[in-house]
Short mmCIF file of C-alpha atoms in Angstrom, two decimals:
data_model
loop_
_atom_site.label_atom_id
_atom_site.label_comp_id
_atom_site.label_asym_id
_atom_site.label_seq_id
_atom_site.Cartn_x
_atom_site.Cartn_y
_atom_site.Cartn_z
CA MET A 1 -49.01 96.82 105.55
CA GLU A 2 -51.08 98.57 102.70
CA MET A 3 -48.76 99.40 100.00
CA ALA A 4 -49.99 100.69 96.82
CA THR A 5 -47.27 102.27 94.89
CA GLU A 6 -43.51 101.55 94.60
CA THR A 7 -42.79 104.99 96.37
CA GLN A 8 -44.62 103.64 99.46
CA ARG A 9 -42.89 100.50 99.27
CA LEU A 10 -39.56 102.43 99.33
CA GLU A 11 -40.74 104.42 102.43
CA ALA A 12 -41.91 101.43 104.25
CA LEU A 13 -38.19 99.97 103.64
CA ALA A 14 -36.94 103.32 105.23
CA ARG A 15 -38.90 102.73 108.13
CA GLU A 16 -37.29 99.10 108.56
CA TRP A 17 -34.07 100.59 108.01
CA GLU A 18 -34.39 103.09 111.11
CA TRP A 19 -33.85 100.36 113.57
CA PRO A 20 -30.57 99.26 112.35
CA GLN A 21 -29.32 102.81 112.16
CA ALA A 22 -30.39 103.58 115.77
CA LEU A 23 -28.54 100.37 116.82
CA SER A 24 -25.32 101.38 114.88
CA ARG A 25 -25.28 104.76 116.74
CA SER A 26 -25.41 102.93 120.00
CA PHE A 27 -22.12 100.98 119.28
CA LYS A 28 -19.68 103.90 120.12
CA GLY A 29 -16.13 103.28 121.22
CA PRO A 30 -14.42 100.01 121.60
CA PRO A 31 -16.25 96.82 122.59
CA LYS A 32 -16.74 96.74 126.35
CA SER A 33 -16.72 92.75 126.44
CA GLU A 34 -16.67 89.85 124.44
CA ALA A 35 -20.55 89.63 124.45
CA ASP A 36 -20.41 93.32 122.90
CA LEU A 37 -18.01 92.31 120.32
CA GLU A 38 -20.27 89.38 119.22
CA LYS A 39 -23.38 91.40 119.34
CA ARG A 40 -21.69 94.07 117.06
CA LYS A 41 -20.50 91.33 114.53
CA GLU A 42 -23.88 89.80 114.47
CA HIS A 43 -25.65 93.23 113.79
CA LYS A 44 -22.97 93.99 111.14
CA LEU A 45 -23.80 90.70 109.47
CA GLU A 46 -27.60 91.65 109.70
CA VAL A 47 -27.30 95.11 108.14
CA LYS A 48 -25.18 93.26 105.39
CA GLN A 49 -27.88 90.87 104.55
CA PHE A 50 -30.79 93.49 104.78
CA LEU A 51 -28.82 95.61 102.18
CA ALA A 52 -27.94 92.59 99.86
CA ASN A 53 -31.56 91.92 99.53
CA LEU A 54 -32.37 95.43 98.07
CA THR A 55 -32.20 96.73 94.58
CA ALA A 56 -29.96 99.63 93.61
CA GLU A 57 -32.69 102.02 93.66
CA GLN A 58 -33.73 100.88 97.11
CA ARG A 59 -30.25 101.21 98.38
CA ASN A 60 -29.95 104.72 96.97
CA MET A 61 -33.11 105.75 98.74
CA LEU A 62 -31.97 104.52 102.15
CA ILE A 63 -28.41 105.41 102.03
CA PRO A 64 -27.89 108.42 99.48
CA PRO A 65 -24.89 108.41 97.45
CA LYS A 66 -22.10 110.86 98.33
CA THR A 67 -21.85 113.99 96.25
CA LYS A 68 -18.70 113.76 93.96
CA THR A 69 -16.20 116.32 95.20
CA THR A 70 -15.22 118.98 92.77
CA LYS A 71 -11.35 119.28 91.98
CA ALA A 72 -9.75 122.76 92.45
CA SER A 73 -9.16 122.88 88.49
CA GLU A 74 -12.68 122.10 87.91
CA LYS A 75 -13.82 124.76 90.37
CA LYS A 76 -11.71 127.36 88.26
CA LYS A 77 -13.57 126.45 85.15
CA ASN A 78 -17.02 126.66 86.79
CA THR A 79 -16.58 129.98 88.53
CA GLY A 80 -19.32 131.51 86.64
CA ASN A 81 -21.89 128.90 88.00
CA THR A 82 -22.78 129.59 91.62
CA ALA A 83 -25.91 127.21 91.66
CA LYS A 84 -25.59 124.52 94.44
CA PRO A 85 -25.56 120.83 93.03
CA ASN A 86 -29.03 119.10 93.08
CA ASN A 87 -28.42 116.07 95.28
CA LYS A 88 -32.00 114.56 95.70
CA GLY A 89 -30.60 111.47 97.46
CA GLY A 90 -32.74 109.14 95.55
CA ALA A 91 -35.99 110.21 97.51
CA PRO A 92 -38.67 110.99 94.80
CA SER A 93 -41.32 111.99 97.30
CA LYS A 94 -39.07 114.46 99.64
CA LYS A 95 -41.68 117.02 99.41
CA ARG A 96 -44.59 114.88 100.41
CA ARG A 97 -42.52 113.51 103.28
CA ASP A 98 -41.49 116.84 104.49
CA GLN A 99 -45.29 117.54 104.60
CA ARG A 100 -46.17 114.55 106.45
CA ARG A 101 -43.39 115.35 109.04
CA GLU A 102 -44.70 118.81 109.66
CA ALA A 103 -48.20 117.26 110.11
CA ALA A 104 -46.86 114.78 112.46
CA GLN A 105 -45.61 117.73 114.66
CA GLU A 106 -49.07 119.22 114.38
CA THR A 107 -50.53 115.95 115.42
CA LEU A 108 -48.00 116.04 118.47
CA GLU A 109 -49.32 119.43 119.51
CA VAL A 110 -53.02 118.10 119.36
CA LEU A 111 -51.77 115.20 121.61
CA ASN A 112 -50.15 117.42 123.90
CA THR A 113 -52.77 120.14 124.35
CA GLY A 114 -55.90 117.93 123.81
CA GLN A 115 -57.32 120.15 121.08
CA TYR A 116 -57.14 121.55 117.56
CA HIS A 117 -58.64 124.37 115.49
CA THR A 118 -60.68 123.31 112.18
CA GLU A 119 -60.21 125.16 109.06
CA ASP A 120 -62.94 127.62 109.94
CA GLY A 121 -61.16 128.36 113.21
CA ARG A 122 -63.45 126.20 115.41
CA LEU A 123 -61.72 125.00 118.57
CA VAL A 124 -62.41 121.19 119.13
CA SER A 125 -61.49 119.62 122.40
CA ILE A 126 -60.61 115.88 122.55
CA GLU A 127 -58.87 116.11 125.99
CA GLN A 128 -61.26 113.89 127.98
CA GLU A 129 -61.44 111.02 125.12
CA LEU A 130 -57.67 111.03 124.64
CA GLN A 131 -56.97 110.85 128.36
CA ALA A 132 -59.43 107.93 128.82
CA SER A 133 -58.02 106.06 125.86
CA VAL A 134 -54.40 106.45 127.21
CA GLU A 135 -55.40 105.40 130.66
CA GLY A 136 -57.39 102.49 129.15
CA THR A 137 -54.44 101.26 127.04
CA ARG A 138 -52.78 98.02 128.34
CA LEU A 139 -50.60 95.46 127.17
CA CYS A 140 -51.93 91.89 126.27
CA ARG A 141 -49.13 89.31 127.14
CA PRO A 142 -49.00 86.03 125.37
CA ALA A 143 -49.90 84.09 128.46
CA ASP A 144 -52.98 86.10 128.79
CA LEU A 145 -54.01 85.45 125.19
CA LEU A 146 -54.00 81.57 125.39
CA GLU A 147 -56.99 81.76 127.66
CA GLU A 148 -59.93 80.70 125.99
CA SER A 149 -62.10 82.15 128.66
CA LEU A 150 -61.36 85.57 126.82
CA ILE A 151 -64.36 85.05 124.65
CA ARG A 152 -66.51 82.66 126.58
CA LYS A 153 -68.65 85.45 128.02
CA ALA A 154 -68.75 87.65 124.83
CA THR A 155 -72.01 88.56 123.02
CA THR A 156 -73.09 86.20 120.45
CA PHE A 157 -75.03 86.95 117.38
CA GLN A 158 -77.69 85.14 115.24
CA GLY A 159 -77.16 84.92 111.60
CA GLN A 160 -74.15 85.39 109.52
CA SER A 161 -71.45 88.00 109.93
CA CYS A 162 -71.12 90.80 107.19
CA LEU A 163 -67.86 90.26 105.66
CA GLU A 164 -66.60 92.67 102.97
CA VAL A 165 -63.38 93.64 101.08
CA HIS A 166 -62.82 97.20 99.92
CA ASN A 167 -60.35 99.42 98.34
CA GLU A 168 -59.77 102.01 101.28
CA THR A 169 -57.79 102.74 104.20
CA THR A 170 -58.30 101.52 107.56
CA PHE A 171 -59.92 104.54 109.29
CA ALA A 172 -61.97 104.97 106.04
CA GLY A 173 -63.41 101.39 106.56
CA ALA A 174 -63.94 102.25 110.20
CA ARG A 175 -66.05 105.48 109.47
CA ALA A 176 -67.99 103.42 106.89
CA LEU A 177 -69.07 100.86 109.76
CA LEU A 178 -69.80 103.98 112.16
CA GLN A 179 -71.90 105.29 109.57
CA ARG A 180 -74.13 102.17 109.68
CA ASN A 181 -74.35 102.71 113.24
CA ALA A 182 -72.06 99.92 114.12
CA ALA A 183 -71.30 100.00 117.91
CA ARG A 184 -67.70 100.25 119.10
CA VAL A 185 -65.41 99.59 115.93
CA CYS A 186 -62.02 98.27 116.46
CA VAL A 187 -59.17 98.11 114.03
CA LEU A 188 -55.98 96.30 113.51
CA ASN A 189 -52.85 98.49 113.49
CA PHE A 190 -50.17 96.64 111.20
CA ALA A 191 -47.63 97.67 113.86
CA SER A 192 -43.91 98.19 114.00
CA ALA A 193 -42.37 95.75 116.54
CA LYS A 194 -39.84 98.07 117.73
CA SER A 195 -41.13 101.83 117.27
CA PRO A 196 -44.26 103.56 118.56
CA GLY A 197 -45.95 104.78 115.48
CA GLY A 198 -43.37 103.22 113.21
CA GLY A 199 -41.68 106.17 111.03
CA PHE A 200 -44.63 108.42 111.85
CA LEU A 201 -42.57 111.47 112.99
CA ASN A 202 -40.00 111.08 110.21
CA GLY A 203 -42.86 111.40 107.59
CA ALA A 204 -42.80 107.81 106.48
CA LYS A 205 -46.21 106.62 105.09
CA ALA A 206 -47.48 103.09 105.68
CA GLN A 207 -50.50 101.85 107.46
CA GLU A 208 -49.29 102.44 111.06
CA GLU A 209 -48.09 105.87 110.29
CA ASP A 210 -51.37 106.81 108.71
CA LEU A 211 -52.96 105.85 111.88
CA ALA A 212 -50.66 107.64 114.12
CA LEU A 213 -50.90 110.99 111.92
CA ARG A 214 -54.74 110.92 112.10
CA SER A 215 -55.58 109.86 115.65
CA GLY A 216 -54.50 109.88 119.40
CA LEU A 217 -52.63 106.29 118.68
CA TYR A 218 -49.26 107.68 119.40
CA ALA A 219 -50.11 108.82 122.60
CA CYS A 220 -51.40 105.54 123.61
CA LEU A 221 -48.27 103.72 122.34
CA SER A 222 -46.04 106.14 124.03
CA ARG A 223 -47.82 106.71 127.36
CA GLY A 224 -50.03 103.73 127.87
CA ASN A 225 -49.42 101.76 131.04
CA GLY A 226 -46.94 98.79 130.55
CA VAL A 227 -46.70 99.15 126.76
CA ALA A 228 -42.97 99.56 126.96
CA ASP A 229 -42.69 95.79 127.58
CA TYR A 230 -44.47 95.41 124.01
CA TYR A 231 -41.30 97.06 122.37
CA THR A 232 -38.69 95.60 124.82
CA GLU A 233 -39.93 91.89 124.30
CA ASN A 234 -39.72 92.42 120.28
CA GLN A 235 -36.49 94.07 120.18
CA THR A 236 -35.06 91.04 121.61
CA THR A 237 -36.13 89.07 118.46
CA ARG A 238 -33.87 88.68 115.48
CA ASP A 239 -35.93 86.07 113.41
CA GLY A 240 -38.63 88.20 111.97
CA ILE A 241 -41.44 86.41 113.70
CA TYR A 242 -41.63 88.64 116.72
CA THR A 243 -43.85 87.93 119.79
CA HIS A 244 -47.49 87.73 120.44
CA HIS A 245 -47.48 90.79 122.70
CA MET A 246 -50.04 93.25 121.76
CA ILE A 247 -51.41 96.52 122.70
CA TYR A 248 -55.18 97.15 123.10
CA SER A 249 -56.17 101.02 123.13
CA PRO A 250 -60.02 101.73 123.51
CA ASP A 251 -61.95 104.33 121.88
CA VAL A 252 -59.15 106.15 120.33
CA PRO A 253 -60.11 109.72 119.06
CA VAL A 254 -59.69 110.10 115.27
CA PHE A 255 -59.47 113.83 114.14
CA ARG A 256 -57.94 113.98 110.69
CA GLU A 257 -59.68 113.13 107.36
CA ASP A 258 -57.93 110.76 104.60
CA GLY A 259 -55.57 112.34 102.36
CA GLU A 260 -51.80 113.03 101.96
CA VAL A 261 -52.13 115.10 105.30
CA GLY A 262 -55.74 115.28 106.00
CA ARG A 263 -57.73 118.25 107.30
CA PHE A 264 -58.88 118.23 110.95
CA LEU A 265 -62.27 116.89 111.41
CA GLU A 266 -65.28 119.11 112.45
CA VAL A 267 -66.61 116.08 114.51
CA PRO A 268 -63.84 113.61 115.60
CA CYS A 269 -64.86 109.99 115.97
CA GLN A 270 -63.67 107.19 118.41
CA VAL A 271 -62.14 103.79 117.09
CA SER A 272 -60.47 101.12 119.30
CA ILE A 273 -56.99 99.82 118.06
CA ILE A 274 -55.11 96.59 118.43
CA THR A 275 -51.32 97.06 117.82
CA SER A 276 -49.52 94.05 116.93
CA PRO A 277 -46.78 93.21 114.22
CA ALA A 278 -47.33 90.43 111.53
CA PRO A 279 -44.44 88.01 111.28
CA ASN A 280 -42.02 89.37 108.81
CA ALA A 281 -41.24 86.81 106.10
CA THR A 282 -38.63 88.69 104.40
CA VAL A 283 -36.35 88.86 107.61
CA PHE A 284 -37.40 85.24 108.34
CA GLN A 285 -36.24 84.05 105.02
CA GLN A 286 -33.00 86.21 105.46
CA LYS A 287 -32.22 84.54 108.57
CA ASN A 288 -33.10 80.86 107.67
CA THR A 289 -32.32 80.50 103.79
CA ARG A 290 -29.40 82.41 102.96
CA VAL A 291 -26.11 81.07 102.87
CA ARG A 292 -24.34 83.22 105.48
CA SER A 293 -20.68 83.62 106.61
CA LYS A 294 -18.79 86.61 107.69
CA LYS A 295 -17.52 87.13 104.22
CA HIS A 296 -20.14 86.01 101.92
CA VAL A 297 -23.99 86.50 101.66
CA THR A 298 -26.08 84.78 99.09
CA LYS A 299 -28.44 87.37 97.68
CA GLN A 300 -32.27 86.36 97.47
CA THR A 301 -34.66 88.95 96.02
CA ASN A 302 -37.94 87.24 96.56
CA PRO A 303 -38.87 84.86 99.55
CA PRO A 304 -39.95 81.50 98.32
CA ASP A 305 -43.62 80.20 98.73
CA ASP A 306 -42.59 77.23 100.67
CA MET A 307 -42.45 78.85 104.07
CA PRO A 308 -42.26 76.24 106.97
CA ALA A 309 -45.48 74.97 108.48
CA GLU A 310 -44.46 76.49 111.80
CA TYR A 311 -44.16 79.90 110.47
CA TRP A 312 -47.69 79.80 109.35
CA GLN A 313 -48.87 78.35 112.49
CA ILE A 314 -47.24 81.07 114.37
CA PHE A 315 -49.06 83.63 112.18
CA GLN A 316 -52.43 81.89 112.39
CA GLU A 317 -51.99 81.95 116.15
CA ARG A 318 -51.42 85.74 116.17
CA ILE A 319 -54.57 86.16 113.91
CA ARG A 320 -56.58 84.22 116.65
CA HIS A 321 -55.08 86.29 119.57
CA VAL A 322 -56.04 89.55 117.55
CA LEU A 323 -59.67 88.25 117.11
CA HIS A 324 -59.77 87.17 120.85
CA VAL A 325 -58.69 90.58 122.26
CA ALA A 326 -61.24 92.57 120.22
CA ILE A 327 -64.14 90.21 121.18
CA ALA A 328 -63.12 90.07 124.75
CA ASN A 329 -63.13 93.66 124.71
CA GLY A 330 -66.83 93.94 123.53
CA HIS A 331 -65.98 94.44 119.73
CA SER A 332 -68.22 92.76 117.28
CA ASN A 333 -67.48 95.17 114.37
CA LEU A 334 -63.92 94.86 112.98
CA VAL A 335 -61.69 96.39 110.45
CA LEU A 336 -58.72 94.21 109.22
CA GLY A 337 -56.43 94.06 106.23
CA ALA A 338 -53.71 92.61 104.34
CA TRP A 339 -51.69 92.15 107.39
CA GLY A 340 -47.92 91.80 106.67
CA CYS A 341 -48.44 91.66 102.96
CA GLY A 342 -46.38 94.63 101.95
CA VAL A 343 -42.63 94.97 102.88
CA PHE A 344 -43.12 92.07 105.17
CA GLY A 345 -43.42 89.89 102.13
CA ASN A 346 -46.12 87.41 103.31
CA ASP A 347 -48.23 85.74 100.56
CA PRO A 348 -51.61 87.62 100.58
CA ALA A 349 -53.62 84.43 99.45
CA LYS A 350 -52.11 82.51 102.48
CA VAL A 351 -52.86 85.31 104.88
CA ALA A 352 -56.46 85.49 103.47
CA GLN A 353 -56.95 81.86 103.93
CA LEU A 354 -55.71 82.18 107.61
CA PHE A 355 -58.10 84.78 108.35
CA ALA A 356 -60.90 83.04 106.79
CA THR A 357 -60.16 80.29 109.09
CA GLU A 358 -59.96 82.04 112.27
CA LEU A 359 -62.91 84.18 111.56
CA GLN A 360 -65.04 81.16 110.99
CA ALA A 361 -64.19 79.98 114.39
CA VAL A 362 -65.28 83.10 115.92
CA ALA A 363 -68.42 83.78 113.61
CA GLY A 364 -71.00 83.68 116.14
CA HIS A 365 -69.28 86.66 118.10
CA LEU A 366 -68.95 89.14 115.30
CA GLU A 367 -71.48 91.35 113.30
CA ALA A 368 -69.34 92.92 110.78
CA VAL A 369 -65.93 92.35 109.38
CA ARG A 370 -64.49 94.73 106.87
CA PHE A 371 -61.03 94.10 105.17
CA SER A 372 -59.76 97.71 104.23
CA ILE A 373 -56.79 97.43 101.79
CA TRP A 374 -55.72 100.61 100.13
CA ALA A 375 -54.56 99.93 96.50
CA GLY A 376 -55.49 103.37 95.12
CA ASP A 377 -56.13 103.21 91.27
CA ARG A 378 -54.51 99.65 91.02
CA VAL A 379 -57.53 97.50 90.85
CA ASP A 380 -55.20 94.70 90.13
CA ASP A 381 -53.29 95.02 93.46
CA PRO A 382 -52.11 91.57 94.53
CA ASN A 383 -53.14 92.24 97.99
CA LEU A 384 -56.53 93.39 97.18
CA VAL A 385 -57.23 90.69 94.50
CA ALA A 386 -56.16 87.79 96.94
CA PHE A 387 -58.54 89.10 99.77
CA GLN A 388 -61.44 89.53 97.18
CA ARG A 389 -60.86 85.96 95.90
CA GLN A 390 -60.97 84.63 99.33
CA PHE A 391 -64.15 86.25 100.66
CA ALA A 392 -65.99 86.67 97.34
#
């Protein structure tokens, strides 16, 4: 995930909080069986661990403090004050979140109708392109990804791949490649493992939400053939590593500009998208390094650097699979980024190193690779700096 500010980090945490909330709501009434009881206990412990790892500010953002009840005696003293209490609930960007939530509804309308109006009133249709993208979307299972023959017949290129690191959004990087006449650009969606578009509909703002807001991605993830298995398989995991299941969506129409919301484009472009979750180091450490019991949780605010070798091996395999899926589908121009280096807590220097290793192995199949890492005005952003150093 590309996180440039603390506000965006808080919003990304809100996205992670949506799944535990949904699961809690499903536990209504008394337990139906011993297995159900154990599942509820395990979920309660997971929620406790998740909250224990947050700062007070983060907890207030996710769970707004209750407004203090005014006593009757105090009401009499304040009868002249009819103003309602200002309870912001710890959400510093509520206005912006509401704007994005409204924009998400506009995007849904575009996906349902297959058309939109530009600022000057011109009607633009993306119906055929969107339908082709949704129909072409498919699930890539781990067993399929292990086949080395995926890239044996792929086009090879002479010379060295063009490899760049830029402070920009993912779609900005894709448009930059398209403007150079790059053929069939493919980008990596730093995806939620459990919810199509992440918190897109609720106004959250991270990399996947940004892609979903500006393109037909959400339609592909919610309507694509067989893609439900991606979410089903990942919802069964509890260690934060998730699975190697991926979703490939070809030539997805992009119809909004960059910006908080983004105006509708006069001329939409098309970008293929690979949807895959990075391993979540924060969750993995909570599961494997805390002293846990039913009544006690040891707080750990930062995952240590000494992640087990097996964890990084899985991460490297997933990077390899992403590259193979792109190449096997005829893509030689890729937009990648600091995958899993936001709220997922992965070390950006290590992730950059893994990308470098796997890119070297398939260099002959790639024409251009662009790491788009949004940092805003933070030129010292650790994710941006780590990748700049690796690929200088």
